Amino acid sequence: MELGRRKLILGASAAGLATVLAGGAAKGLVTREASDDLYRVDDSATIMAAAREIIREDYIGVLVTVDEHGMPRARPVGVAAPLEDWSLWISTRRGSRKTRQIAANPKATLHFGSDDTPNNHENAYYASFMGLASVHTDAESIAARGPSERYRALWPDYPHDLALIRLKPQRLEVMGKGILPTEDIWQPQGVIIP
């Protein structure tokens, strides 16, 4: 007796359903969680190692915040290497639009990428960190995470005009550096960061 698609879907577990809907897992274990649309074939350590390599190669990321009208705002920022908990720190000016936007809505994304256009995108990659941002102006944070001597001249009234932004990612998506997306819609592989 052949099971109909409807009966199969109604009786499937979440993981089984994902495999059915995805058409199987040719490359190994596939994780798809409907609640957050997460896709993963490689283990999380491999994906996170690729993300570290991407940041090491391209420490200029694009910070996306949401303005008072609900419009996403993107701008390039220099980013320090991620800490063990994957916190990412950015130096900026106090009172900047990004600090005001984060104070009003802490949801933010930090995106790193390379299109590799000269090589027909052969070595293109990206890593997107999505999470909650916070602004820090306290002396302890500035002493621990402020810019190096080399960059302090960018703040004429250092440290009084310096603000630090900390992005604590909750989710990471990576494509490239050996981390392959889905074949059908090019969905990147993702990791939930505790």
Coordinates of N, CA, C and O in Angstrom, one line a residue:
M1 N 0.8 -1.2 0.0 CA 0.0 0.0 0.0 C 0.9 1.2 0.0 O 1.8 1.4 0.8
E2 N 0.6 2.1 -0.9 CA 1.5 3.3 -1.0 C 0.9 4.5 -0.2 O -0.3 4.7 -0.2
L3 N 1.8 5.1 0.6 CA 1.3 6.2 1.4 C 1.1 7.5 0.5 O 2.0 7.8 -0.3
G4 N 0.0 8.1 0.7 CA -0.2 9.4 -0.1 C 0.7 10.5 0.5 O 1.1 10.4 1.7
R5 N 1.0 11.5 -0.3 CA 1.8 12.6 0.2 C 1.2 13.3 1.4 O 1.9 13.6 2.4
R6 N -0.1 13.5 1.4 CA -0.8 14.1 2.6 C -0.6 13.3 3.8 O -0.3 13.9 4.9
K7 N -0.8 12.0 3.8 CA -0.6 11.2 5.0 C 0.8 11.1 5.4 O 1.1 11.2 6.6
L8 N 1.7 11.1 4.5 CA 3.1 11.1 4.8 C 3.5 12.4 5.5 O 4.2 12.4 6.6
I9 N 3.0 13.5 5.0 CA 3.4 14.8 5.7 C 2.7 15.0 7.0 O 3.3 15.4 8.0
L10 N 1.4 14.5 7.2 CA 0.8 14.6 8.4 C 1.4 13.7 9.5 O 1.4 14.1 10.7
G11 N 1.9 12.6 9.1 CA 2.5 11.7 10.1 C 4.0 11.8 10.3 O 4.6 11.1 11.1
A12 N 4.6 12.7 9.5 CA 6.1 12.8 9.6 C 6.5 13.6 10.8 O 5.9 14.6 11.2
S13 N 7.7 13.3 11.3 CA 8.3 14.1 12.4 C 8.9 15.4 11.7 O 9.0 15.4 10.5
A14 N 9.3 16.4 12.5 CA 9.8 17.6 11.9 C 11.0 17.4 11.0 O 11.1 17.9 9.9
A15 N 11.9 16.6 11.6 CA 13.2 16.3 10.8 C 12.8 15.5 9.6 O 13.4 15.7 8.5
G16 N 11.9 14.5 9.7 CA 11.5 13.7 8.6 C 10.8 14.5 7.5 O 11.0 14.3 6.3
L17 N 9.9 15.4 8.0 CA 9.2 16.2 7.1 C 10.2 17.1 6.3 O 10.0 17.3 5.1
A18 N 11.2 17.6 6.9 CA 12.1 18.5 6.2 C 12.8 17.7 5.1 O 13.0 18.2 4.0
T19 N 13.2 16.4 5.4 CA 13.8 15.6 4.4 C 12.9 15.3 3.3 O 13.3 15.4 2.1
V20 N 11.6 15.0 3.6 CA 10.6 14.8 2.5 C 10.5 16.0 1.6 O 10.5 15.9 0.4
L21 N 10.3 17.1 2.3 CA 10.1 18.4 1.5 C 11.3 18.8 0.7 O 11.2 19.4 -0.3
A22 N 12.5 18.5 1.3 CA 13.7 18.9 0.6 C 14.1 17.9 -0.5 O 15.0 18.1 -1.2
G23 N 13.4 16.8 -0.6 CA 13.7 15.8 -1.6 C 14.9 14.9 -1.2 O 15.5 14.3 -2.0
G24 N 15.1 14.7 0.1 CA 16.2 13.8 0.5 C 17.5 14.6 0.9 O 17.5 15.8 0.7
A25 N 18.4 13.9 1.3 CA 19.7 14.5 1.7 C 20.8 13.8 1.1 O 21.4 12.9 1.6
A26 N 21.1 14.3 -0.2 CA 22.2 13.6 -0.9 C 23.6 13.8 -0.3 O 24.4 12.9 -0.5
K27 N 23.8 14.8 0.4 CA 25.1 15.1 1.0 C 25.3 14.7 2.4 O 26.2 15.0 3.1
G28 N 24.3 14.1 3.0 CA 24.4 13.8 4.4 C 23.2 14.4 5.2 O 22.2 14.6 4.7
L29 N 23.4 14.6 6.5 CA 22.4 15.1 7.4 C 22.0 16.5 7.0 O 22.9 17.4 6.9
V30 N 20.7 16.7 6.7 CA 20.2 18.1 6.4 C 19.4 18.5 7.5 O 18.5 17.8 8.0
T31 N 19.6 19.7 8.1 CA 18.8 20.2 9.1 C 18.0 21.4 8.5 O 18.6 22.4 8.0
R32 N 16.7 21.3 8.6 CA 15.8 22.5 8.2 C 14.8 22.6 9.4 O 14.1 21.7 9.7
E33 N 14.8 23.8 10.0 CA 13.9 24.1 11.0 C 12.9 25.1 10.5 O 13.3 26.2 10.3
A34 N 11.7 24.8 10.4 CA 10.7 25.7 9.9 C 10.6 27.0 10.6 O 10.3 28.0 10.1
S35 N 10.8 26.9 12.0 CA 10.7 28.1 12.8 C 11.6 29.2 12.4 O 11.4 30.4 12.6
D36 N 12.8 28.8 11.9 CA 13.8 29.9 11.6 C 14.4 29.7 10.2 O 15.4 30.3 9.9
D37 N 13.9 28.7 9.5 CA 14.3 28.5 8.1 C 15.8 28.2 8.0 O 16.5 28.6 7.1
L38 N 16.3 27.4 9.0 CA 17.7 27.1 9.0 C 18.0 25.9 8.2 O 17.3 24.9 8.2
Y39 N 19.1 26.0 7.4 CA 19.5 24.8 6.5 C 21.0 24.6 6.9 O 21.8 25.5 7.0
R40 N 21.3 23.3 7.0 CA 22.7 23.0 7.3 C 23.0 21.5 6.9 O 22.3 20.6 7.1
V41 N 24.1 21.4 6.2 CA 24.6 20.1 5.8 C 25.9 19.8 6.5 O 26.1 18.8 7.1
D42 N 26.8 20.8 6.5 CA 28.1 20.7 7.3 C 27.9 20.9 8.7 O 26.9 21.5 9.2
D43 N 28.8 20.4 9.6 CA 28.6 20.6 11.0 C 28.9 22.1 11.4 O 29.5 22.8 10.6
S44 N 28.3 22.5 12.5 CA 28.4 23.9 12.9 C 29.9 24.4 13.0 O 30.2 25.6 12.7
A45 N 30.7 23.6 13.5 CA 32.1 24.0 13.7 C 32.8 24.3 12.4 O 33.6 25.3 12.3
T46 N 32.5 23.6 11.3 CA 33.0 23.8 10.0 C 32.5 25.2 9.5 O 33.2 26.0 8.9
I47 N 31.2 25.4 9.6 CA 30.6 26.6 9.2 C 31.2 27.8 9.9 O 31.5 28.9 9.3
M48 N 31.3 27.7 11.2 CA 31.9 28.8 12.0 C 33.3 29.1 11.7 O 33.8 30.2 11.7
A49 N 34.1 28.0 11.4 CA 35.5 28.2 11.0 C 35.6 29.0 9.7 O 36.4 29.8 9.5
A50 N 34.7 28.7 8.8 CA 34.6 29.4 7.5 C 34.3 30.9 7.7 O 34.9 31.8 7.1
A51 N 33.4 31.1 8.7 CA 33.1 32.5 9.0 C 34.3 33.3 9.6 O 34.5 34.4 9.2
R52 N 35.0 32.6 10.4 CA 36.2 33.3 11.0 C 37.2 33.6 9.9 O 37.9 34.6 9.9
E53 N 37.4 32.7 8.9 CA 38.3 32.9 7.8 C 37.8 34.1 7.0 O 38.6 34.9 6.5
I54 N 36.5 34.2 6.8 CA 36.0 35.3 6.0 C 36.3 36.6 6.7 O 36.7 37.6 6.0
I55 N 36.1 36.7 8.0 CA 36.3 37.9 8.7 C 37.8 38.3 8.7 O 38.2 39.4 8.6
R56 N 38.6 37.2 8.8 CA 40.1 37.4 8.8 C 40.5 38.0 7.5 O 41.4 38.9 7.4
E57 N 39.9 37.6 6.4 CA 40.3 38.1 5.0 C 39.7 39.5 4.8 O 40.3 40.3 4.0
D58 N 38.5 39.7 5.3 CA 37.8 41.0 5.0 C 37.1 41.5 6.3 O 36.0 41.2 6.6
Y59 N 37.9 42.3 7.0 CA 37.4 42.8 8.3 C 36.5 44.0 8.2 O 36.0 44.5 9.1
I60 N 36.2 44.5 6.9 CA 35.3 45.5 6.7 C 33.9 44.8 6.4 O 33.8 44.2 5.4
G61 N 33.0 45.0 7.3 CA 31.7 44.4 7.1 C 30.7 45.5 6.8 O 31.0 46.7 6.8
V62 N 29.5 45.1 6.5 CA 28.4 46.1 6.3 C 27.4 45.9 7.5 O 26.9 44.8 7.7
L63 N 27.2 46.9 8.3 CA 26.3 46.9 9.4 C 25.0 47.4 8.9 O 24.9 48.5 8.4
V64 N 24.0 46.6 9.2 CA 22.6 46.9 8.8 C 21.8 47.1 10.1 O 21.7 46.2 11.0
T65 N 21.2 48.3 10.3 CA 20.3 48.6 11.4 C 19.0 49.0 10.8 O 18.8 49.1 9.6
V66 N 18.0 49.3 11.7 CA 16.7 49.7 11.2 C 16.4 51.1 11.8 O 16.6 51.4 13.0
D67 N 16.0 52.0 10.8 CA 15.8 53.4 11.3 C 14.4 53.6 11.9 O 13.6 52.6 12.0
E68 N 14.1 54.8 12.2 CA 12.8 55.1 12.9 C 11.6 54.9 12.0 O 10.5 54.8 12.5
H69 N 11.8 54.7 10.7 CA 10.7 54.5 9.8 C 10.6 53.0 9.4 O 9.8 52.7 8.6
G70 N 11.4 52.2 10.0 CA 11.4 50.8 9.7 C 12.2 50.4 8.5 O 12.2 49.3 8.0
M71 N 13.0 51.4 8.0 CA 13.8 51.2 6.8 C 15.2 50.7 7.2 O 15.9 51.2 8.0
P72 N 15.7 49.5 6.6 CA 17.0 49.1 6.9 C 18.0 50.1 6.3 O 17.9 50.7 5.3
R73 N 19.1 50.3 7.1 CA 20.2 51.2 6.8 C 21.5 50.4 6.8 O 21.8 49.8 7.8
A74 N 22.3 50.5 5.8 CA 23.5 49.8 5.7 C 24.7 50.7 5.5 O 24.6 51.7 4.8
R75 N 25.8 50.4 6.1 CA 27.0 51.1 6.0 C 28.2 50.3 6.3 O 28.2 49.4 7.1
P76 N 29.4 50.5 5.6 CA 30.6 49.7 5.9 C 31.2 50.2 7.2 O 31.2 51.3 7.6
V77 N 31.7 49.2 8.0 CA 32.4 49.4 9.2 C 33.5 48.4 9.4 O 33.5 47.3 8.9
G78 N 34.6 48.9 10.1 CA 35.7 48.0 10.5 C 35.3 47.2 11.7 O 34.6 47.7 12.6
V79 N 35.6 45.9 11.7 CA 35.2 45.0 12.8 C 36.4 44.3 13.3 O 37.2 43.7 12.6
A80 N 36.4 44.2 14.7 CA 37.5 43.4 15.3 C 37.1 41.9 15.2 O 36.0 41.6 15.0
A81 N 38.1 41.1 15.3 CA 37.9 39.6 15.2 C 36.9 39.2 16.3 O 36.9 39.8 17.4
P82 N 36.1 38.2 16.0 CA 35.1 37.8 17.0 C 35.7 37.2 18.2 O 36.8 36.6 18.2
L83 N 35.1 37.5 19.3 CA 35.5 36.9 20.6 C 35.0 35.5 20.7 O 34.4 35.0 19.8
E84 N 35.4 34.8 21.7 CA 35.0 33.4 21.9 C 33.4 33.2 21.8 O 33.0 32.2 21.3
D85 N 32.7 34.2 22.4 CA 31.2 34.1 22.3 C 30.6 34.6 21.0 O 29.5 34.8 20.9
W86 N 31.5 34.9 20.1 CA 31.2 35.4 18.8 C 30.7 36.9 18.8 O 30.2 37.4 17.8
S87 N 30.9 37.6 19.9 CA 30.6 39.0 19.9 C 31.5 39.7 18.9 O 32.7 39.4 18.8
L88 N 30.9 40.7 18.2 CA 31.7 41.5 17.2 C 31.6 42.9 17.6 O 30.5 43.4 17.9
W89 N 32.8 43.6 17.7 CA 32.9 45.0 18.2 C 33.2 45.9 17.1 O 34.1 45.6 16.2
I90 N 32.6 47.1 17.1 CA 32.8 48.1 16.1 C 33.0 49.5 16.8 O 32.2 49.8 17.7
S91 N 33.9 50.3 16.4 CA 34.1 51.6 16.9 C 33.4 52.6 16.0 O 33.5 52.5 14.8
T92 N 32.8 53.6 16.6 CA 32.1 54.6 15.9 C 32.1 55.9 16.7 O 32.7 56.0 17.8
R93 N 31.4 56.9 16.2 CA 31.3 58.2 16.9 C 30.0 58.2 17.8 O 29.0 57.6 17.4
R94 N 30.1 58.8 19.0 CA 28.9 58.9 19.8 C 27.9 59.8 19.1 O 28.3 60.7 18.4
G95 N 26.6 59.4 19.2 CA 25.6 60.2 18.6 C 25.4 59.9 17.1 O 24.5 60.6 16.5
S96 N 26.1 59.0 16.5 CA 26.0 58.7 15.1 C 24.6 58.1 14.9 O 23.9 57.6 15.8
R97 N 24.1 58.1 13.6 CA 22.8 57.5 13.3 C 22.7 56.1 13.7 O 21.7 55.6 14.3
K98 N 23.8 55.3 13.5 CA 23.7 53.9 13.8 C 23.6 53.7 15.3 O 22.8 52.8 15.7
T99 N 24.2 54.5 16.1 CA 24.0 54.3 17.6 C 22.6 54.7 18.0 O 22.0 54.0 18.9
R100 N 22.0 55.7 17.4 CA 20.6 56.1 17.8 C 19.7 55.0 17.3 O 18.7 54.7 18.0
Q101 N 19.9 54.4 16.1 CA 19.1 53.4 15.6 C 19.1 52.1 16.5 O 18.1 51.5 16.7
I102 N 20.3 51.8 16.9 CA 20.5 50.6 17.8 C 19.8 50.8 19.1 O 19.2 49.9 19.7
A103 N 19.9 52.0 19.7 CA 19.2 52.3 20.9 C 17.7 52.2 20.8 O 17.1 51.7 21.7
A104 N 17.2 52.5 19.6 CA 15.7 52.4 19.4 C 15.3 51.0 19.0 O 14.2 50.5 19.3
N105 N 16.2 50.2 18.3 CA 15.8 48.9 17.9 C 17.1 48.1 17.8 O 17.9 48.3 16.8
P106 N 17.4 47.2 18.7 CA 18.7 46.5 18.8 C 18.9 45.4 17.7 O 20.0 44.9 17.6
K107 N 17.9 45.1 16.9 CA 18.1 44.1 15.9 C 19.0 44.6 14.8 O 18.8 45.7 14.3
A108 N 20.0 43.8 14.5 CA 21.0 44.3 13.5 C 21.7 43.1 12.8 O 21.6 42.0 13.3
T109 N 22.3 43.4 11.6 CA 23.0 42.4 10.9 C 24.3 42.9 10.5 O 24.5 44.1 10.2
L110 N 25.3 42.1 10.6 CA 26.7 42.4 10.1 C 27.1 41.4 9.0 O 27.1 40.2 9.2
H111 N 27.3 42.0 7.8 CA 27.5 41.1 6.6 C 28.9 41.4 6.1 O 29.4 42.5 5.9
F112 N 29.6 40.3 5.8 CA 31.0 40.3 5.2 C 30.8 39.5 3.9 O 30.2 38.5 3.8
G113 N 31.5 40.0 2.8 CA 31.4 39.3 1.6 C 32.4 39.7 0.5 O 32.9 40.8 0.6
S114 N 32.6 38.8 -0.4 CA 33.4 39.1 -1.6 C 32.7 38.5 -2.8 O 32.4 37.3 -2.8
D115 N 32.5 39.3 -3.9 CA 31.9 38.8 -5.1 C 32.8 38.0 -6.0 O 32.4 37.2 -6.8
D116 N 34.1 38.3 -5.9 CA 35.2 37.7 -6.8 C 34.7 37.8 -8.3 O 34.8 36.8 -9.0
T117 N 34.3 39.0 -8.7 CA 33.9 39.2 -10.0 C 35.0 38.9 -11.1 O 34.7 38.3 -12.1
P118 N 36.3 39.2 -10.8 CA 37.3 38.9 -11.8 C 37.4 37.4 -12.2 O 37.9 37.1 -13.3
N119 N 37.0 36.6 -11.3 CA 37.1 35.1 -11.5 C 35.8 34.5 -11.7 O 35.6 33.3 -11.4
N120 N 34.8 35.3 -12.3 CA 33.5 34.8 -12.6 C 32.8 34.2 -11.3 O 32.2 33.2 -11.3
H121 N 33.1 34.8 -10.1 CA 32.5 34.5 -8.8 C 33.0 33.1 -8.3 O 32.4 32.5 -7.4
E122 N 34.1 32.6 -8.9 CA 34.6 31.3 -8.5 C 34.9 31.1 -7.0 O 34.6 30.1 -6.4
N123 N 35.4 32.2 -6.4 CA 35.7 32.2 -5.0 C 34.9 33.1 -4.2 O 35.4 33.6 -3.1
A124 N 33.7 33.4 -4.6 CA 32.8 34.3 -3.9 C 32.4 33.7 -2.5 O 32.4 32.5 -2.4
Y125 N 32.2 34.6 -1.6 CA 31.8 34.1 -0.3 C 31.0 35.2 0.5 O 31.1 36.3 0.1
Y126 N 30.3 34.8 1.5 CA 29.8 35.7 2.4 C 29.4 35.1 3.8 O 29.2 33.9 3.8
A127 N 29.4 35.9 4.8 CA 29.0 35.5 6.1 C 28.1 36.6 6.7 O 28.5 37.8 6.6
S128 N 26.9 36.3 7.1 CA 26.0 37.2 7.7 C 25.7 36.8 9.1 O 25.2 35.7 9.4
F129 N 25.9 37.8 10.0 CA 25.7 37.6 11.5 C 24.4 38.4 11.8 O 24.4 39.6 11.6
M130 N 23.4 37.8 12.3 CA 22.2 38.5 12.7 C 22.0 38.3 14.2 O 22.1 37.2 14.8
G131 N 21.7 39.4 14.9 CA 21.5 39.4 16.3 C 21.1 40.7 16.9 O 20.4 41.5 16.3
L132 N 21.5 40.9 18.1 CA 21.2 42.1 18.9 C 22.5 42.9 19.1 O 23.5 42.4 19.6
A133 N 22.3 44.2 18.9 CA 23.4 45.2 19.0 C 23.2 46.0 20.3 O 22.1 46.3 20.7
S134 N 24.3 46.5 20.8 CA 24.2 47.4 22.0 C 25.3 48.4 21.8 O 26.4 48.1 21.2
V135 N 25.1 49.6 22.4 CA 26.1 50.7 22.3 C 26.7 50.8 23.7 O 26.1 50.8 24.7
H136 N 28.1 50.9 23.7 CA 28.9 51.0 25.0 C 29.7 52.3 24.9 O 30.5 52.5 24.0
T137 N 29.7 53.1 26.0 CA 30.5 54.3 26.1 C 31.2 54.3 27.4 O 31.9 55.3 27.7
D138 N 31.1 53.3 28.2 CA 31.8 53.2 29.5 C 33.3 53.0 29.4 O 33.8 52.4 28.4
A139 N 34.0 53.5 30.4 CA 35.5 53.5 30.3 C 36.0 52.0 30.3 O 37.0 51.8 29.6
E140 N 35.4 51.1 31.0 CA 35.8 49.7 31.0 C 35.7 49.1 29.6 O 36.7 48.5 29.1
S141 N 34.6 49.3 28.9 CA 34.5 48.8 27.5 C 35.5 49.4 26.6 O 36.1 48.7 25.7
I142 N 35.7 50.7 26.7 CA 36.6 51.4 25.8 C 38.0 50.9 26.1 O 38.8 50.7 25.1
A143 N 38.4 50.7 27.3 CA 39.7 50.2 27.6 C 40.0 48.8 27.0 O 41.0 48.5 26.5
A144 N 38.9 48.0 27.1 CA 39.1 46.6 26.6 C 38.9 46.4 25.1 O 39.5 45.6 24.5
R145 N 38.0 47.2 24.5 CA 37.6 47.0 23.1 C 37.8 48.2 22.2 O 37.4 48.1 21.0
G146 N 38.3 49.3 22.7 CA 38.5 50.5 21.9 C 39.5 50.3 20.8 O 40.2 49.3 20.8
P147 N 39.6 51.3 19.9 CA 40.5 51.1 18.8 C 42.0 51.2 19.2 O 42.3 51.8 20.3
S148 N 42.8 50.7 18.4 CA 44.3 50.7 18.7 C 44.8 52.2 18.6 O 44.1 53.0 18.0
E149 N 46.0 52.4 19.1 CA 46.6 53.7 19.0 C 46.6 54.3 17.5 O 46.4 55.4 17.3
R150 N 46.8 53.4 16.6 CA 46.9 53.7 15.2 C 45.6 54.4 14.7 O 45.7 55.3 13.9
Y151 N 44.4 54.0 15.2 CA 43.2 54.6 14.7 C 42.6 55.7 15.7 O 41.6 56.3 15.3
R152 N 43.1 55.9 16.8 CA 42.5 56.8 17.7 C 42.5 58.3 17.2 O 41.6 59.0 17.7
A153 N 43.3 58.6 16.3 CA 43.3 60.0 15.7 C 42.0 60.3 15.0 O 41.6 61.4 14.8
L154 N 41.2 59.2 14.7 CA 39.9 59.4 14.0 C 38.9 60.0 14.9 O 37.8 60.5 14.5
W155 N 39.2 60.0 16.2 CA 38.3 60.6 17.3 C 39.0 61.8 17.9 O 39.9 61.6 18.8
P156 N 38.7 63.0 17.4 CA 39.5 64.2 17.9 C 39.4 64.4 19.4 O 40.3 65.0 20.0
D157 N 38.3 63.9 20.0 CA 38.1 64.1 21.5 C 38.1 62.7 22.2 O 37.4 62.5 23.1
Y158 N 39.0 61.8 21.7 CA 39.1 60.5 22.2 C 39.4 60.5 23.7 O 40.3 61.3 24.1
P159 N 38.8 59.7 24.5 CA 37.7 58.7 24.3 C 36.3 59.2 24.4 O 35.4 58.5 24.3
H160 N 36.2 60.6 24.6 CA 34.9 61.1 24.9 C 33.9 61.2 23.7 O 32.7 61.3 23.9
D161 N 34.4 61.1 22.5 CA 33.5 61.0 21.3 C 33.5 59.6 20.7 O 32.9 59.4 19.6
L162 N 34.0 58.6 21.4 CA 34.0 57.2 20.9 C 32.8 56.5 21.5 O 32.4 56.6 22.7
A163 N 32.1 55.7 20.7 CA 31.1 54.7 21.1 C 31.5 53.4 20.5 O 32.0 53.3 19.4
L164 N 31.3 52.3 21.2 CA 31.5 51.0 20.7 C 30.2 50.3 20.5 O 29.3 50.4 21.4
I165 N 30.1 49.6 19.4 CA 28.9 48.8 19.2 C 29.3 47.3 19.3 O 30.3 46.9 18.7
R166 N 28.5 46.6 20.1 CA 28.7 45.2 20.2 C 27.5 44.5 19.6 O 26.4 44.7 19.9
L167 N 27.8 43.6 18.6 CA 26.8 42.8 18.0 C 27.0 41.4 18.6 O 28.0 40.8 18.5
K168 N 26.0 40.9 19.3 CA 26.0 39.6 19.8 C 25.1 38.7 18.8 O 23.9 38.8 18.9
P169 N 25.7 38.0 17.9 CA 24.9 37.3 16.9 C 24.1 36.1 17.6 O 24.6 35.5 18.5
Q170 N 23.0 35.9 17.0 CA 22.1 34.8 17.4 C 22.1 33.8 16.2 O 21.7 32.6 16.5
R171 N 22.4 34.2 15.1 CA 22.3 33.4 13.9 C 23.4 33.8 12.9 O 23.8 34.9 12.8
L172 N 24.0 32.8 12.3 CA 25.0 33.0 11.3 C 24.7 32.2 10.0 O 24.2 31.1 10.1
E173 N 24.8 32.9 8.9 CA 24.6 32.2 7.6 C 25.9 32.4 6.8 O 26.5 33.5 6.7
V174 N 26.4 31.3 6.1 CA 27.6 31.3 5.4 C 27.4 30.6 4.0 O 26.8 29.6 4.0
M175 N 28.1 31.2 3.0 CA 28.1 30.6 1.7 C 29.5 30.9 1.2 O 30.0 32.0 1.3
G176 N 30.2 29.8 0.7 CA 31.5 30.0 0.2 C 32.6 29.4 1.1 O 32.2 28.9 2.2
K177 N 33.8 29.4 0.8 CA 34.9 28.9 1.6 C 34.6 27.4 1.9 O 34.8 26.9 3.0
G178 N 34.1 26.7 0.9 CA 33.8 25.3 1.1 C 32.4 25.0 1.6 O 32.0 23.8 1.7
I179 N 31.7 26.0 2.0 CA 30.3 25.8 2.6 C 29.3 26.1 1.4 O 29.2 27.2 1.0
L180 N 28.7 25.0 1.0 CA 27.8 25.1 -0.2 C 26.3 25.4 0.2 O 25.8 24.8 1.2
P181 N 25.6 26.2 -0.6 CA 24.2 26.4 -0.4 C 23.3 25.3 -1.0 O 23.9 24.4 -1.6
T182 N 22.0 25.4 -0.8 CA 21.1 24.5 -1.5 C 21.3 24.7 -3.0 O 21.6 25.8 -3.4
E183 N 21.1 23.6 -3.7 CA 21.2 23.7 -5.2 C 20.0 24.5 -5.8 O 20.1 25.2 -6.8
D184 N 18.8 24.3 -5.2 CA 17.6 24.8 -5.8 C 17.5 26.4 -5.6 O 17.3 27.1 -6.6
I185 N 17.6 26.9 -4.4 CA 17.4 28.3 -4.2 C 18.6 29.0 -3.6 O 18.5 30.1 -3.2
W186 N 19.8 28.3 -3.6 CA 21.0 28.9 -3.1 C 20.9 29.4 -1.7 O 21.6 30.3 -1.3
Q187 N 20.1 28.7 -0.9 CA 20.0 29.1 0.5 C 21.3 28.7 1.2 O 21.8 27.6 1.2
P188 N 21.9 29.7 2.0 CA 23.2 29.4 2.6 C 23.0 28.5 3.8 O 21.8 28.3 4.3
Q189 N 24.0 27.9 4.3 CA 24.0 27.1 5.5 C 24.0 28.0 6.7 O 24.6 29.1 6.7
G190 N 23.3 27.6 7.7 CA 23.2 28.5 8.9 C 23.5 27.7 10.2 O 23.4 26.5 10.3
V191 N 23.8 28.5 11.2 CA 24.1 28.1 12.6 C 23.3 29.0 13.5 O 23.4 30.2 13.4
I192 N 22.7 28.4 14.5 CA 22.2 29.2 15.6 C 23.3 29.3 16.7 O 23.9 28.4 17.1
I193 N 23.6 30.6 17.1 CA 24.7 30.8 18.0 C 24.1 31.1 19.4 O 23.3 32.0 19.6
P194 N 24.4 30.2 20.4 CA 23.7 30.3 21.7 C 24.2 31.6 22.4 O 25.2 32.1 22.2

